[in-house]
JSON list of C-alpha atoms and ligand atoms in Angstrom, two decimals:
[
{"chain": "A", "resi": 448, "resn": "MET", "atom": "CA", "xyz": [117.29, 92.43, 110.60]},
{"chain": "A", "resi": 449, "resn": "ILE", "atom": "CA", "xyz": [114.29, 92.86, 108.29]},
{"chain": "A", "resi": 450, "resn": "ALA", "atom": "CA", "xyz": [114.63, 92.44, 104.53]},
{"chain": "A", "resi": 451, "resn": "ILE", "atom": "CA", "xyz": [112.58, 94.98, 102.58]},
{"chain": "A", "resi": 452, "resn": "GLY", "atom": "CA", "xyz": [112.07, 95.64, 98.90]},
{"chain": "A", "resi": 453, "resn": "CYS", "atom": "CA", "xyz": [109.69, 97.26, 96.45]},
{"chain": "A", "resi": 454, "resn": "ASP", "atom": "CA", "xyz": [109.17, 97.88, 92.77]},
{"chain": "A", "resi": 455, "resn": "HIS", "atom": "CA", "xyz": [108.95, 101.37, 91.26]},
{"chain": "A", "resi": 456, "resn": "ALA", "atom": "CA", "xyz": [105.36, 101.76, 92.56]},
{"chain": "A", "resi": 457, "resn": "GLY", "atom": "CA", "xyz": [106.46, 101.32, 96.17]},
{"chain": "A", "resi": 458, "resn": "VAL", "atom": "CA", "xyz": [109.56, 103.49, 96.52]},
{"chain": "A", "resi": 459, "resn": "GLU", "atom": "CA", "xyz": [107.98, 106.31, 98.55]},
{"chain": "A", "resi": 460, "resn": "LEU", "atom": "CA", "xyz": [106.03, 103.99, 100.83]},
{"chain": "A", "resi": 461, "resn": "LYS", "atom": "CA", "xyz": [109.07, 101.80, 101.45]},
{"chain": "A", "resi": 462, "resn": "LYS", "atom": "CA", "xyz": [111.08, 104.86, 102.46]},
{"chain": "A", "resi": 463, "resn": "TYR", "atom": "CA", "xyz": [108.33, 105.95, 104.85]},
{"chain": "A", "resi": 464, "resn": "VAL", "atom": "CA", "xyz": [108.10, 102.49, 106.44]},
{"chain": "A", "resi": 465, "resn": "ILE", "atom": "CA", "xyz": [111.89, 102.25, 106.83]},
{"chain": "A", "resi": 466, "resn": "ASP", "atom": "CA", "xyz": [112.20, 105.75, 108.31]},
{"chain": "A", "resi": 467, "resn": "THR", "atom": "CA", "xyz": [109.29, 105.31, 110.72]},
{"chain": "A", "resi": 468, "resn": "LEU", "atom": "CA", "xyz": [110.32, 101.90, 112.00]},
{"chain": "A", "resi": 469, "resn": "THR", "atom": "CA", "xyz": [114.04, 102.67, 112.14]},
{"chain": "A", "resi": 470, "resn": "GLU", "atom": "CA", "xyz": [113.14, 105.38, 114.65]},
{"chain": "A", "resi": 471, "resn": "LYS", "atom": "CA", "xyz": [111.48, 102.65, 116.71]},
{"chain": "A", "resi": 472, "resn": "GLY", "atom": "CA", "xyz": [114.62, 100.53, 116.70]},
{"chain": "A", "resi": 473, "resn": "PHE", "atom": "CA", "xyz": [114.06, 98.11, 113.78]},
{"chain": "A", "resi": 474, "resn": "GLU", "atom": "CA", "xyz": [116.92, 97.44, 111.36]},
{"chain": "A", "resi": 475, "resn": "PHE", "atom": "CA", "xyz": [116.41, 96.99, 107.64]},
{"chain": "A", "resi": 476, "resn": "CYS", "atom": "CA", "xyz": [118.31, 95.51, 104.74]},
{"chain": "A", "resi": 477, "resn": "ASP", "atom": "CA", "xyz": [116.94, 97.41, 101.72]},
{"chain": "A", "resi": 478, "resn": "LEU", "atom": "CA", "xyz": [117.11, 95.38, 98.51]},
{"chain": "A", "resi": 479, "resn": "GLY", "atom": "CA", "xyz": [115.79, 98.10, 96.20]},
{"chain": "A", "resi": 480, "resn": "THR", "atom": "CA", "xyz": [114.52, 99.38, 93.97]},
{"chain": "A", "resi": 481, "resn": "ASP", "atom": "CA", "xyz": [115.63, 102.91, 94.74]},
{"chain": "A", "resi": 482, "resn": "GLY", "atom": "CA", "xyz": [113.52, 104.30, 91.94]},
{"chain": "A", "resi": 483, "resn": "GLU", "atom": "CA", "xyz": [114.48, 102.62, 88.69]},
{"chain": "A", "resi": 484, "resn": "PRO", "atom": "CA", "xyz": [111.63, 100.69, 87.07]},
{"chain": "A", "resi": 485, "resn": "CYS", "atom": "CA", "xyz": [111.96, 97.00, 87.81]},
{"chain": "A", "resi": 486, "resn": "ASP", "atom": "CA", "xyz": [110.02, 93.74, 87.76]},
{"chain": "A", "resi": 487, "resn": "TYR", "atom": "CA", "xyz": [108.51, 92.89, 91.15]},
{"chain": "A", "resi": 488, "resn": "PRO", "atom": "CA", "xyz": [109.32, 89.12, 91.00]},
{"chain": "A", "resi": 489, "resn": "ASP", "atom": "CA", "xyz": [113.04, 89.95, 90.94]},
{"chain": "A", "resi": 490, "resn": "ILE", "atom": "CA", "xyz": [112.72, 91.94, 94.17]},
{"chain": "A", "resi": 491, "resn": "ALA", "atom": "CA", "xyz": [110.49, 89.30, 95.79]},
{"chain": "A", "resi": 492, "resn": "LYS", "atom": "CA", "xyz": [113.17, 86.70, 95.02]},
{"chain": "A", "resi": 493, "resn": "LYS", "atom": "CA", "xyz": [115.92, 88.78, 96.65]},
{"chain": "A", "resi": 494, "resn": "VAL", "atom": "CA", "xyz": [113.97, 89.59, 99.83]},
{"chain": "A", "resi": 495, "resn": "CYS", "atom": "CA", "xyz": [112.64, 86.05, 100.25]},
{"chain": "A", "resi": 496, "resn": "GLY", "atom": "CA", "xyz": [116.11, 84.62, 99.66]},
{"chain": "A", "resi": 497, "resn": "LEU", "atom": "CA", "xyz": [117.38, 86.41, 102.76]},
{"chain": "A", "resi": 498, "resn": "VAL", "atom": "CA", "xyz": [114.39, 85.19, 104.80]},
{"chain": "A", "resi": 499, "resn": "VAL", "atom": "CA", "xyz": [114.75, 81.57, 103.72]},
{"chain": "A", "resi": 500, "resn": "SER", "atom": "CA", "xyz": [118.51, 81.59, 104.39]},
{"chain": "A", "resi": 501, "resn": "GLY", "atom": "CA", "xyz": [117.90, 82.97, 107.88]},
{"chain": "A", "resi": 502, "resn": "GLU", "atom": "CA", "xyz": [119.99, 86.09, 107.26]},
{"chain": "A", "resi": 503, "resn": "CYS", "atom": "CA", "xyz": [116.85, 88.16, 107.87]},
{"chain": "A", "resi": 504, "resn": "GLU", "atom": "CA", "xyz": [114.11, 87.18, 110.29]},
{"chain": "A", "resi": 505, "resn": "LYS", "atom": "CA", "xyz": [111.23, 88.55, 108.20]},
{"chain": "A", "resi": 506, "resn": "GLY", "atom": "CA", "xyz": [110.57, 90.34, 104.93]},
{"chain": "A", "resi": 507, "resn": "ILE", "atom": "CA", "xyz": [108.43, 93.22, 103.71]},
{"chain": "A", "resi": 508, "resn": "LEU", "atom": "CA", "xyz": [107.49, 93.60, 100.04]},
{"chain": "A", "resi": 509, "resn": "ILE", "atom": "CA", "xyz": [105.71, 96.55, 98.47]},
{"chain": "A", "resi": 510, "resn": "CYS", "atom": "CA", "xyz": [104.34, 96.94, 94.95]},
{"chain": "A", "resi": 511, "resn": "GLY", "atom": "CA", "xyz": [101.32, 98.79, 93.55]},
{"chain": "A", "resi": 512, "resn": "THR", "atom": "CA", "xyz": [98.73, 96.44, 95.00]},
{"chain": "A", "resi": 513, "resn": "GLY", "atom": "CA", "xyz": [100.92, 94.03, 96.97]},
{"chain": "A", "resi": 514, "resn": "ILE", "atom": "CA", "xyz": [99.31, 91.22, 94.98]},
{"chain": "A", "resi": 515, "resn": "GLY", "atom": "CA", "xyz": [102.10, 90.58, 92.47]},
{"chain": "A", "resi": 516, "resn": "MET", "atom": "CA", "xyz": [104.66, 90.51, 95.27]},
{"chain": "A", "resi": 517, "resn": "SER", "atom": "CA", "xyz": [102.57, 88.08, 97.31]},
{"chain": "A", "resi": 518, "resn": "ILE", "atom": "CA", "xyz": [102.03, 85.73, 94.37]},
{"chain": "A", "resi": 519, "resn": "ALA", "atom": "CA", "xyz": [105.76, 85.73, 93.57]},
{"chain": "A", "resi": 520, "resn": "ALA", "atom": "CA", "xyz": [106.85, 85.37, 97.22]},
{"chain": "A", "resi": 521, "resn": "ASN", "atom": "CA", "xyz": [104.54, 82.41, 97.85]},
{"chain": "A", "resi": 522, "resn": "LYS", "atom": "CA", "xyz": [106.22, 80.46, 95.02]},
{"chain": "A", "resi": 523, "resn": "ILE", "atom": "CA", "xyz": [109.40, 80.30, 97.10]},
{"chain": "A", "resi": 524, "resn": "LYS", "atom": "CA", "xyz": [109.86, 77.29, 99.34]},
{"chain": "A", "resi": 525, "resn": "GLY", "atom": "CA", "xyz": [109.65, 78.22, 103.00]},
{"chain": "A", "resi": 526, "resn": "ILE", "atom": "CA", "xyz": [107.90, 81.53, 102.42]},
{"chain": "A", "resi": 527, "resn": "ARG", "atom": "CA", "xyz": [104.47, 82.25, 103.85]},
{"chain": "A", "resi": 528, "resn": "ALA", "atom": "CA", "xyz": [103.63, 85.68, 102.47]},
{"chain": "A", "resi": 529, "resn": "ALA", "atom": "CA", "xyz": [100.53, 87.59, 103.54]},
{"chain": "A", "resi": 530, "resn": "LEU", "atom": "CA", "xyz": [98.95, 90.50, 101.73]},
{"chain": "A", "resi": 531, "resn": "CYS", "atom": "CA", "xyz": [98.17, 92.89, 104.58]},
{"chain": "A", "resi": 532, "resn": "SER", "atom": "CA", "xyz": [95.73, 95.80, 104.48]},
{"chain": "A", "resi": 533, "resn": "ASP", "atom": "CA", "xyz": [94.05, 95.76, 107.90]},
{"chain": "A", "resi": 534, "resn": "SER", "atom": "CA", "xyz": [95.28, 95.33, 111.45]},
{"chain": "A", "resi": 535, "resn": "PHE", "atom": "CA", "xyz": [93.19, 92.25, 112.32]},
{"chain": "A", "resi": 536, "resn": "SER", "atom": "CA", "xyz": [94.48, 90.17, 109.37]},
{"chain": "A", "resi": 537, "resn": "THR", "atom": "CA", "xyz": [98.01, 91.39, 109.94]},
{"chain": "A", "resi": 538, "resn": "LYS", "atom": "CA", "xyz": [97.93, 90.34, 113.59]},
{"chain": "A", "resi": 539, "resn": "TYR", "atom": "CA", "xyz": [96.33, 86.97, 112.88]},
{"chain": "A", "resi": 540, "resn": "THR", "atom": "CA", "xyz": [98.57, 86.06, 109.99]},
{"chain": "A", "resi": 541, "resn": "ARG", "atom": "CA", "xyz": [101.41, 86.20, 112.50]},
{"chain": "A", "resi": 542, "resn": "LEU", "atom": "CA", "xyz": [99.50, 84.46, 115.32]},
{"chain": "A", "resi": 543, "resn": "HIS", "atom": "CA", "xyz": [98.03, 81.67, 113.19]},
{"chain": "A", "resi": 544, "resn": "ASN", "atom": "CA", "xyz": [99.95, 81.42, 109.89]},
{"chain": "A", "resi": 545, "resn": "ASN", "atom": "CA", "xyz": [103.41, 82.33, 111.20]},
{"chain": "A", "resi": 546, "resn": "SER", "atom": "CA", "xyz": [103.81, 84.40, 108.04]},
{"chain": "A", "resi": 547, "resn": "ASN", "atom": "CA", "xyz": [107.39, 85.40, 107.43]},
{"chain": "A", "resi": 548, "resn": "VAL", "atom": "CA", "xyz": [106.80, 87.96, 104.69]},
{"chain": "A", "resi": 549, "resn": "MET", "atom": "CA", "xyz": [104.22, 90.75, 104.54]},
{"chain": "A", "resi": 550, "resn": "CYS", "atom": "CA", "xyz": [103.15, 92.38, 101.30]},
{"chain": "A", "resi": 551, "resn": "MET", "atom": "CA", "xyz": [101.52, 95.77, 101.00]},
{"chain": "A", "resi": 552, "resn": "GLY", "atom": "CA", "xyz": [100.07, 97.87, 98.22]},
{"chain": "A", "resi": 553, "resn": "ALA", "atom": "CA", "xyz": [101.49, 101.36, 97.78]},
{"chain": "A", "resi": 554, "resn": "ARG", "atom": "CA", "xyz": [98.48, 102.34, 95.68]},
{"chain": "A", "resi": 555, "resn": "THR", "atom": "CA", "xyz": [95.95, 100.99, 98.17]},
{"chain": "A", "resi": 556, "resn": "LEU", "atom": "CA", "xyz": [97.35, 102.00, 101.58]},
{"chain": "A", "resi": 557, "resn": "GLY", "atom": "CA", "xyz": [98.28, 105.33, 103.12]},
{"chain": "A", "resi": 558, "resn": "PRO", "atom": "CA", "xyz": [101.73, 105.61, 104.70]},
{"chain": "A", "resi": 559, "resn": "GLY", "atom": "CA", "xyz": [100.49, 105.87, 108.30]},
{"chain": "A", "resi": 560, "resn": "LEU", "atom": "CA", "xyz": [98.47, 102.67, 108.04]},
{"chain": "A", "resi": 561, "resn": "ALA", "atom": "CA", "xyz": [101.26, 100.84, 106.22]},
{"chain": "A", "resi": 562, "resn": "ALA", "atom": "CA", "xyz": [103.83, 101.69, 108.91]},
{"chain": "A", "resi": 563, "resn": "GLU", "atom": "CA", "xyz": [101.38, 100.66, 111.64]},
{"chain": "A", "resi": 564, "resn": "LEU", "atom": "CA", "xyz": [100.66, 97.33, 109.91]},
{"chain": "A", "resi": 565, "resn": "ALA", "atom": "CA", "xyz": [104.39, 96.70, 109.49]},
{"chain": "A", "resi": 566, "resn": "GLU", "atom": "CA", "xyz": [104.91, 97.29, 113.21]},
{"chain": "A", "resi": 567, "resn": "ILE", "atom": "CA", "xyz": [102.10, 94.87, 114.08]},
{"chain": "A", "resi": 568, "resn": "PHE", "atom": "CA", "xyz": [103.60, 92.29, 111.74]},
{"chain": "A", "resi": 569, "resn": "LEU", "atom": "CA", "xyz": [107.07, 92.64, 113.20]},
{"chain": "A", "resi": 570, "resn": "THR", "atom": "CA", "xyz": [106.03, 92.55, 116.85]},
{"chain": "A", "resi": 571, "resn": "THR", "atom": "CA", "xyz": [103.38, 89.81, 116.91]},
{"chain": "A", "resi": 572, "resn": "GLY", "atom": "CA", "xyz": [104.51, 86.28, 117.72]},
{"chain": "A", "resi": 573, "resn": "PHE", "atom": "CA", "xyz": [103.30, 82.92, 116.44]},
{"chain": "A", "resi": 574, "resn": "GLU", "atom": "CA", "xyz": [100.80, 81.13, 118.70]},
{"chain": "A", "resi": 575, "resn": "GLY", "atom": "CA", "xyz": [101.98, 77.62, 117.79]},
{"chain": "A", "resi": 576, "resn": "GLY", "atom": "CA", "xyz": [99.91, 74.65, 119.05]},
{"chain": "A", "resi": 577, "resn": "ARG", "atom": "CA", "xyz": [97.23, 73.55, 116.60]},
{"chain": "A", "resi": 578, "resn": "HIS", "atom": "CA", "xyz": [98.38, 76.19, 114.15]},
{"chain": "A", "resi": 579, "resn": "GLN", "atom": "CA", "xyz": [101.73, 74.47, 113.75]},
{"chain": "A", "resi": 580, "resn": "ARG", "atom": "CA", "xyz": [99.94, 71.35, 112.50]},
{"chain": "A", "resi": 581, "resn": "ARG", "atom": "CA", "xyz": [98.23, 73.43, 109.82]},
{"chain": "A", "resi": 582, "resn": "ILE", "atom": "CA", "xyz": [101.50, 75.01, 108.77]},
{"chain": "A", "resi": 583, "resn": "ASP", "atom": "CA", "xyz": [103.02, 71.53, 108.55]},
{"chain": "A", "resi": 584, "resn": "LEU", "atom": "CA", "xyz": [100.17, 70.64, 106.17]},
{"chain": "A", "resi": 585, "resn": "ILE", "atom": "CA", "xyz": [101.02, 73.67, 104.04]},
{"chain": "A", "resi": 586, "resn": "THR", "atom": "CA", "xyz": [104.64, 72.53, 104.00]},
{"chain": "A", "resi": 587, "resn": "ASP", "atom": "CA", "xyz": [103.48, 69.07, 102.84]},
{"chain": "A", "resi": 588, "resn": "ILE", "atom": "CA", "xyz": [101.65, 70.73, 99.94]},
{"chain": "A", "resi": 589, "resn": "GLU", "atom": "CA", "xyz": [104.80, 72.71, 99.15]},
{"chain": "A", "resi": 590, "resn": "ASN", "atom": "CA", "xyz": [106.97, 69.60, 99.20]},
{"chain": "A", "resi": 591, "resn": "ASN", "atom": "CA", "xyz": [104.63, 67.50, 97.06]},
{"chain": "A", "resi": 592, "resn": "ASN", "atom": "CA", "xyz": [103.63, 69.87, 94.29]},
{"chain": "B", "resi": 1997, "resn": "RB5", "atom": "C1", "xyz": [103.47, 97.95, 88.47]},
{"chain": "B", "resi": 1997, "resn": "RB5", "atom": "O1", "xyz": [102.89, 98.92, 87.68]},
{"chain": "B", "resi": 1997, "resn": "RB5", "atom": "C2", "xyz": [102.40, 97.10, 89.13]},
{"chain": "B", "resi": 1997, "resn": "RB5", "atom": "O2", "xyz": [101.89, 96.19, 88.21]},
{"chain": "B", "resi": 1997, "resn": "RB5", "atom": "C3", "xyz": [102.98, 96.40, 90.32]},
{"chain": "B", "resi": 1997, "resn": "RB5", "atom": "O3", "xyz": [103.47, 97.35, 91.20]},
{"chain": "B", "resi": 1997, "resn": "RB5", "atom": "C4", "xyz": [102.06, 95.54, 91.17]},
{"chain": "B", "resi": 1997, "resn": "RB5", "atom": "O4", "xyz": [100.92, 96.24, 91.54]},
{"chain": "B", "resi": 1997, "resn": "RB5", "atom": "C5", "xyz": [101.75, 94.20, 90.69]},
{"chain": "B", "resi": 1997, "resn": "RB5", "atom": "O5", "xyz": [101.07, 93.41, 91.36]}
]
């Protein structure tokens, strides 16, 4: 199950991503907004909460640029959120950073690219090895600041 959420800027794109990837067999827990104006940190908190608790394996967050969502998400312990706008970075943030949340900008990405990036994010595994040591160092920073 994938947790997904957006603010008012991302409603259309979120719907497109959900519809496209549901057809490919992914399942989503949609935490809003359905259209009402809202504050993106509130949605980031809800989506990341389900990822940290383990109820959802990954999260997708969409706002106008994806930047506000990524800043908010990365304040939450256990979240490694990546702002994704190209396929190489999207693939490598899974392979090397084991990112568990992806953020996208509805005002910067077309729907076709966004759905393709989401699929890459959801289907690429973590490489482990030396990258785990680096993630452990990130966790140390998180635990000591
Ligand atoms: C909302 O207008 C906009 O500020 C928000 O969607 C996002 O882009 C913030 O980073």
